[in-house]
PDB file of C-alpha atoms in Angstrom:
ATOM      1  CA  UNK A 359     -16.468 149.220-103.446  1.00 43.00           C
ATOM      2  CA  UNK A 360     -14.700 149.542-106.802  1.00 45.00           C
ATOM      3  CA  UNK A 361     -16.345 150.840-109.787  1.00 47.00           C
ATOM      4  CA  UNK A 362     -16.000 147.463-111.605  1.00 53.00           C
ATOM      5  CA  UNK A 363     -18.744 145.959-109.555  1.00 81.00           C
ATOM      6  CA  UNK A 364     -21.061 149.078-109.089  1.00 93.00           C
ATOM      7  CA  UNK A 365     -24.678 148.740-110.656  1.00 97.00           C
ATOM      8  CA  UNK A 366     -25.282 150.549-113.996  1.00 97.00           C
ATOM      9  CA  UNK A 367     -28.365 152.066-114.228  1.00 98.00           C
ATOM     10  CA  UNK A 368     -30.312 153.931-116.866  1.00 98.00           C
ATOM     11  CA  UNK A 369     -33.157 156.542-115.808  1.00 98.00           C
ATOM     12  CA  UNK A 370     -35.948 156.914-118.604  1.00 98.00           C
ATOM     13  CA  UNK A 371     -38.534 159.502-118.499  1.00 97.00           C
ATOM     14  CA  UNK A 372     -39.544 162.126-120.250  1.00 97.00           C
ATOM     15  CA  UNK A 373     -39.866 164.748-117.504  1.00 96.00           C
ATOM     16  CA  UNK A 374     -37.029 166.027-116.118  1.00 97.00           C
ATOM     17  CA  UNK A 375     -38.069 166.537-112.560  1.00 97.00           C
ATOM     18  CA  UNK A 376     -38.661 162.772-112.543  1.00 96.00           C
ATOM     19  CA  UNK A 377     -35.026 161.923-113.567  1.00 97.00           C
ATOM     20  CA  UNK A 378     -33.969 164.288-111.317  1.00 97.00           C
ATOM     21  CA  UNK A 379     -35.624 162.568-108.318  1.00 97.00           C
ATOM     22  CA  UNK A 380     -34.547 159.408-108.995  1.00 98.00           C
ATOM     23  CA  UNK A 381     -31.064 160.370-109.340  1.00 97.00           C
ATOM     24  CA  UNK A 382     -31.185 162.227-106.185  1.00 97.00           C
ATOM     25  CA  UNK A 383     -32.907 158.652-104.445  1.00 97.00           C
ATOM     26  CA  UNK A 384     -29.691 157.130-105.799  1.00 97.00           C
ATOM     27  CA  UNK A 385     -27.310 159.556-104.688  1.00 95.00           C
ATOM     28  CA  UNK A 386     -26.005 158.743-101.133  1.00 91.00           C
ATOM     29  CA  UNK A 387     -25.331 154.673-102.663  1.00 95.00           C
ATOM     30  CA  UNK A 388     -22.159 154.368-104.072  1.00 94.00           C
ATOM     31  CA  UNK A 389     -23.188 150.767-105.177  1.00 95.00           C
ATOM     32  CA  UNK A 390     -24.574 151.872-108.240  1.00 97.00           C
ATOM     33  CA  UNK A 391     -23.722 154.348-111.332  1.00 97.00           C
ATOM     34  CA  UNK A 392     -26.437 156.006-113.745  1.00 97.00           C
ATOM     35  CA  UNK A 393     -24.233 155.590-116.886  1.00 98.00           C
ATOM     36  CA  UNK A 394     -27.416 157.539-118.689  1.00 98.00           C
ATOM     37  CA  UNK A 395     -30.285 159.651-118.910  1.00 98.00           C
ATOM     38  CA  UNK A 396     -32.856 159.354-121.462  1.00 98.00           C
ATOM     39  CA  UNK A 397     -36.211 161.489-122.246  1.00 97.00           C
ATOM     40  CA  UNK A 398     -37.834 159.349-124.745  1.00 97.00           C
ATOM     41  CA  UNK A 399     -37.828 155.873-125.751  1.00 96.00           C
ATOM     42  CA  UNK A 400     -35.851 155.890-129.102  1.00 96.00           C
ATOM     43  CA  UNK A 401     -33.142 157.927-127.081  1.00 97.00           C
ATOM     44  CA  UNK A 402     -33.473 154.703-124.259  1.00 97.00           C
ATOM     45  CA  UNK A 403     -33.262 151.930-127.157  1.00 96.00           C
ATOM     46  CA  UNK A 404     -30.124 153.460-128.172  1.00 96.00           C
ATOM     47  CA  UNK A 405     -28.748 153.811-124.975  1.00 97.00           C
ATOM     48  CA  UNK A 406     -29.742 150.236-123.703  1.00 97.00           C
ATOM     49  CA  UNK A 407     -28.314 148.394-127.021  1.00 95.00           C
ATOM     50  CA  UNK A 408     -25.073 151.151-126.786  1.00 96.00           C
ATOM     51  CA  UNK A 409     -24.373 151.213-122.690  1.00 97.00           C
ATOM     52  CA  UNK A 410     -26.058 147.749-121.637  1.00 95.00           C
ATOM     53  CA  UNK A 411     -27.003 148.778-118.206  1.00 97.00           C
ATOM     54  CA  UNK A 412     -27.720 146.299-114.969  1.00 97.00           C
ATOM     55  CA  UNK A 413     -31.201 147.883-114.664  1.00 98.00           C
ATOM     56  CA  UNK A 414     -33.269 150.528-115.814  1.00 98.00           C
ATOM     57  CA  UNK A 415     -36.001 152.990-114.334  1.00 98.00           C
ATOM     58  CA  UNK A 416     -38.771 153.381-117.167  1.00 98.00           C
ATOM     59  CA  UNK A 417     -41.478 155.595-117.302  1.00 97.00           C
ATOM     60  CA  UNK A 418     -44.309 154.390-119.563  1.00 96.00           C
ATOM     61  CA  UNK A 419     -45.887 157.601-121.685  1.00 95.00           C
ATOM     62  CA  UNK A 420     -43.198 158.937-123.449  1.00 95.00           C
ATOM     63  CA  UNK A 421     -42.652 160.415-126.867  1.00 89.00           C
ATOM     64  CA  UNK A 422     -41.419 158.515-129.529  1.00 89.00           C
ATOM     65  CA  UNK A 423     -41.598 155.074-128.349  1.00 94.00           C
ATOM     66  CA  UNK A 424     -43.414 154.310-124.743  1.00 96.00           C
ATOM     67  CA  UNK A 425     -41.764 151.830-121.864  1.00 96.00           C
ATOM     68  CA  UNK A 426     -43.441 148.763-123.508  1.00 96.00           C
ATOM     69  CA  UNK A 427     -42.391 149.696-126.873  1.00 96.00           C
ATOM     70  CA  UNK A 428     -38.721 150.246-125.521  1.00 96.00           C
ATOM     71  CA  UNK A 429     -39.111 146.553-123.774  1.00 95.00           C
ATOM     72  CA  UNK A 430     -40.226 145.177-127.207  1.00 93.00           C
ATOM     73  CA  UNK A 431     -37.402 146.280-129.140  1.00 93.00           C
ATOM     74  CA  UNK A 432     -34.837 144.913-126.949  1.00 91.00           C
ATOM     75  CA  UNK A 433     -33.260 141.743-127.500  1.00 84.00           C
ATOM     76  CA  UNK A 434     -35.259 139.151-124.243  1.00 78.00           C
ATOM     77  CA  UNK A 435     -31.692 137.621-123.443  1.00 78.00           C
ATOM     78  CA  UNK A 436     -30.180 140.701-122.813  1.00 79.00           C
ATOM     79  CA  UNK A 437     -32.409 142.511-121.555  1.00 88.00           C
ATOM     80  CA  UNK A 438     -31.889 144.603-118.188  1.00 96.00           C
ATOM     81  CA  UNK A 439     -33.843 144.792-115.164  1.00 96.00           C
ATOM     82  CA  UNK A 440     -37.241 146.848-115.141  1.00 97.00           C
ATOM     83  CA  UNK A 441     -38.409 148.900-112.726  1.00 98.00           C
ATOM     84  CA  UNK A 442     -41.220 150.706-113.937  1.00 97.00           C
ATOM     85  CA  UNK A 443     -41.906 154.680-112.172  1.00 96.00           C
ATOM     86  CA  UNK A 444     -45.014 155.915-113.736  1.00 95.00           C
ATOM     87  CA  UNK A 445     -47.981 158.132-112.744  1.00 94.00           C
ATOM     88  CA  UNK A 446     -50.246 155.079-114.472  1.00 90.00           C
ATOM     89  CA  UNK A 447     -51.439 152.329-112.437  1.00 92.00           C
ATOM     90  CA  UNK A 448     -53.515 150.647-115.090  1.00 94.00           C
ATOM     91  CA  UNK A 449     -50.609 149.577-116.696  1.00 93.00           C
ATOM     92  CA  UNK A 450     -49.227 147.631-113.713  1.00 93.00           C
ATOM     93  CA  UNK A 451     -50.557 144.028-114.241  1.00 94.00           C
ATOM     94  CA  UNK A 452     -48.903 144.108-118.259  1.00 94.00           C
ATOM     95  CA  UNK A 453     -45.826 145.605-116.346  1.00 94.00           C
ATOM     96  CA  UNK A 454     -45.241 142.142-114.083  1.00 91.00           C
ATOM     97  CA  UNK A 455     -46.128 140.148-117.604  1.00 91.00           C
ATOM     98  CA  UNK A 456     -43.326 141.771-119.477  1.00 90.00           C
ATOM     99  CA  UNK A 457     -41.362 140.584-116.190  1.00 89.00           C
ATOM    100  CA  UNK A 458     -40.709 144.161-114.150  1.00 93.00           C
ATOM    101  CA  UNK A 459     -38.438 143.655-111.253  1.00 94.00           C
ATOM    102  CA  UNK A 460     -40.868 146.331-109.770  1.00 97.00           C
ATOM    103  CA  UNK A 461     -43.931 149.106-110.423  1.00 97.00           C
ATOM    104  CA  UNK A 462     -43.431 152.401-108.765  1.00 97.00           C
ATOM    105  CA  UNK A 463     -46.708 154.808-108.986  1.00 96.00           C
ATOM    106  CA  UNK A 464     -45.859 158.099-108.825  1.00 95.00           C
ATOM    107  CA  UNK A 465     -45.539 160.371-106.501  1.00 93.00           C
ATOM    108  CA  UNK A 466     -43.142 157.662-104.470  1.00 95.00           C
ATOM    109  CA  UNK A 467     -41.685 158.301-101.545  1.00 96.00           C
ATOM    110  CA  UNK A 468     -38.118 157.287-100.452  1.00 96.00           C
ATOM    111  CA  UNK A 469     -38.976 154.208 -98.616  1.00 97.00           C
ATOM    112  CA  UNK A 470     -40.955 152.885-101.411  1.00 97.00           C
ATOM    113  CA  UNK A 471     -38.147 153.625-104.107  1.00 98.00           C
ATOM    114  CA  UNK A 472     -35.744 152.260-101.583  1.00 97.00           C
ATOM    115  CA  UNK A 473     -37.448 148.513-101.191  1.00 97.00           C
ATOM    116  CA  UNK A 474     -37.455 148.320-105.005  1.00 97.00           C
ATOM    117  CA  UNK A 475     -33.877 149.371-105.310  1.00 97.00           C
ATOM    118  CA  UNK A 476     -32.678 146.584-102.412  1.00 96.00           C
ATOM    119  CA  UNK A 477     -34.818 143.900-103.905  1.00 96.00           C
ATOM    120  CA  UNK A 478     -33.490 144.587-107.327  1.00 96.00           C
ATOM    121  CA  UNK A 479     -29.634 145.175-105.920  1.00 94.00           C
ATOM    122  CA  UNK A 480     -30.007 142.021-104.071  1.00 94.00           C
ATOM    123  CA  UNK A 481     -31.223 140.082-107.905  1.00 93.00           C
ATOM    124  CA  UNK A 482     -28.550 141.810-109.548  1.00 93.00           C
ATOM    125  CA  UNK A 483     -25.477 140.811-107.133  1.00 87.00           C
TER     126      UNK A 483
END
């Protein structure tokens, strides 16, 4: 698969052992490329509007701006796909209103972040 056609995707959270593990859940598919890496949400409105990714992962407590914040602040036509990875299930219900592909709790396992990628690699093809 060329590069022209790979998935970009932009990991948001403000712990680094988070990014880290979705990266490495990434890793063996060469279908997609994380084009970013963001630990707050003004650093992830910047990077949306600058790198205009296929999807993103977004946590929802951050500093600066939270995940629904970030969603706000984006324009609704261009907006990429959501999948939510958070340690908050309370939120999950206004996650599917603000139209997330997908709501991961946290701690996921492999399988679970794996049917959320396929579903939302299958949407974006």
């Amino acid at each position: 698969m060329t590069d022209a056609i790979r998935i970009r995707a932009l990991v948001i959270d403000d712990e680094p052992l988070a990014r880290d593990m979705i990266r490495e859940m990434l890793a063996g598919d060469s279908e997609v490329e994380i084009v970013a890496e963001c630990a707050n949400g003004k650093e992830a409105v910047e990077a949306i509007k600058s790198l205009s990714p296929d999807l993103i992962f977004l946590d929802i407590q951050m500093p600066e701006l939270g995940g629904f914040e970030v969603l706000e602040s984006l324009d609704e036509k261009r907006s990429p796909y959501v999948i939510f990875a958070t340690a908050y299930d309370q939120y999950a219900v206004r996650a599917f209103e603000v139209h997330a592909f997908d709501y991961l709790l946290k701690p996921f396992d492999q399988q679970r972040f794996d049917a959320a990628w396929q579903r939302a690699k299958a949407q974006i093809k």
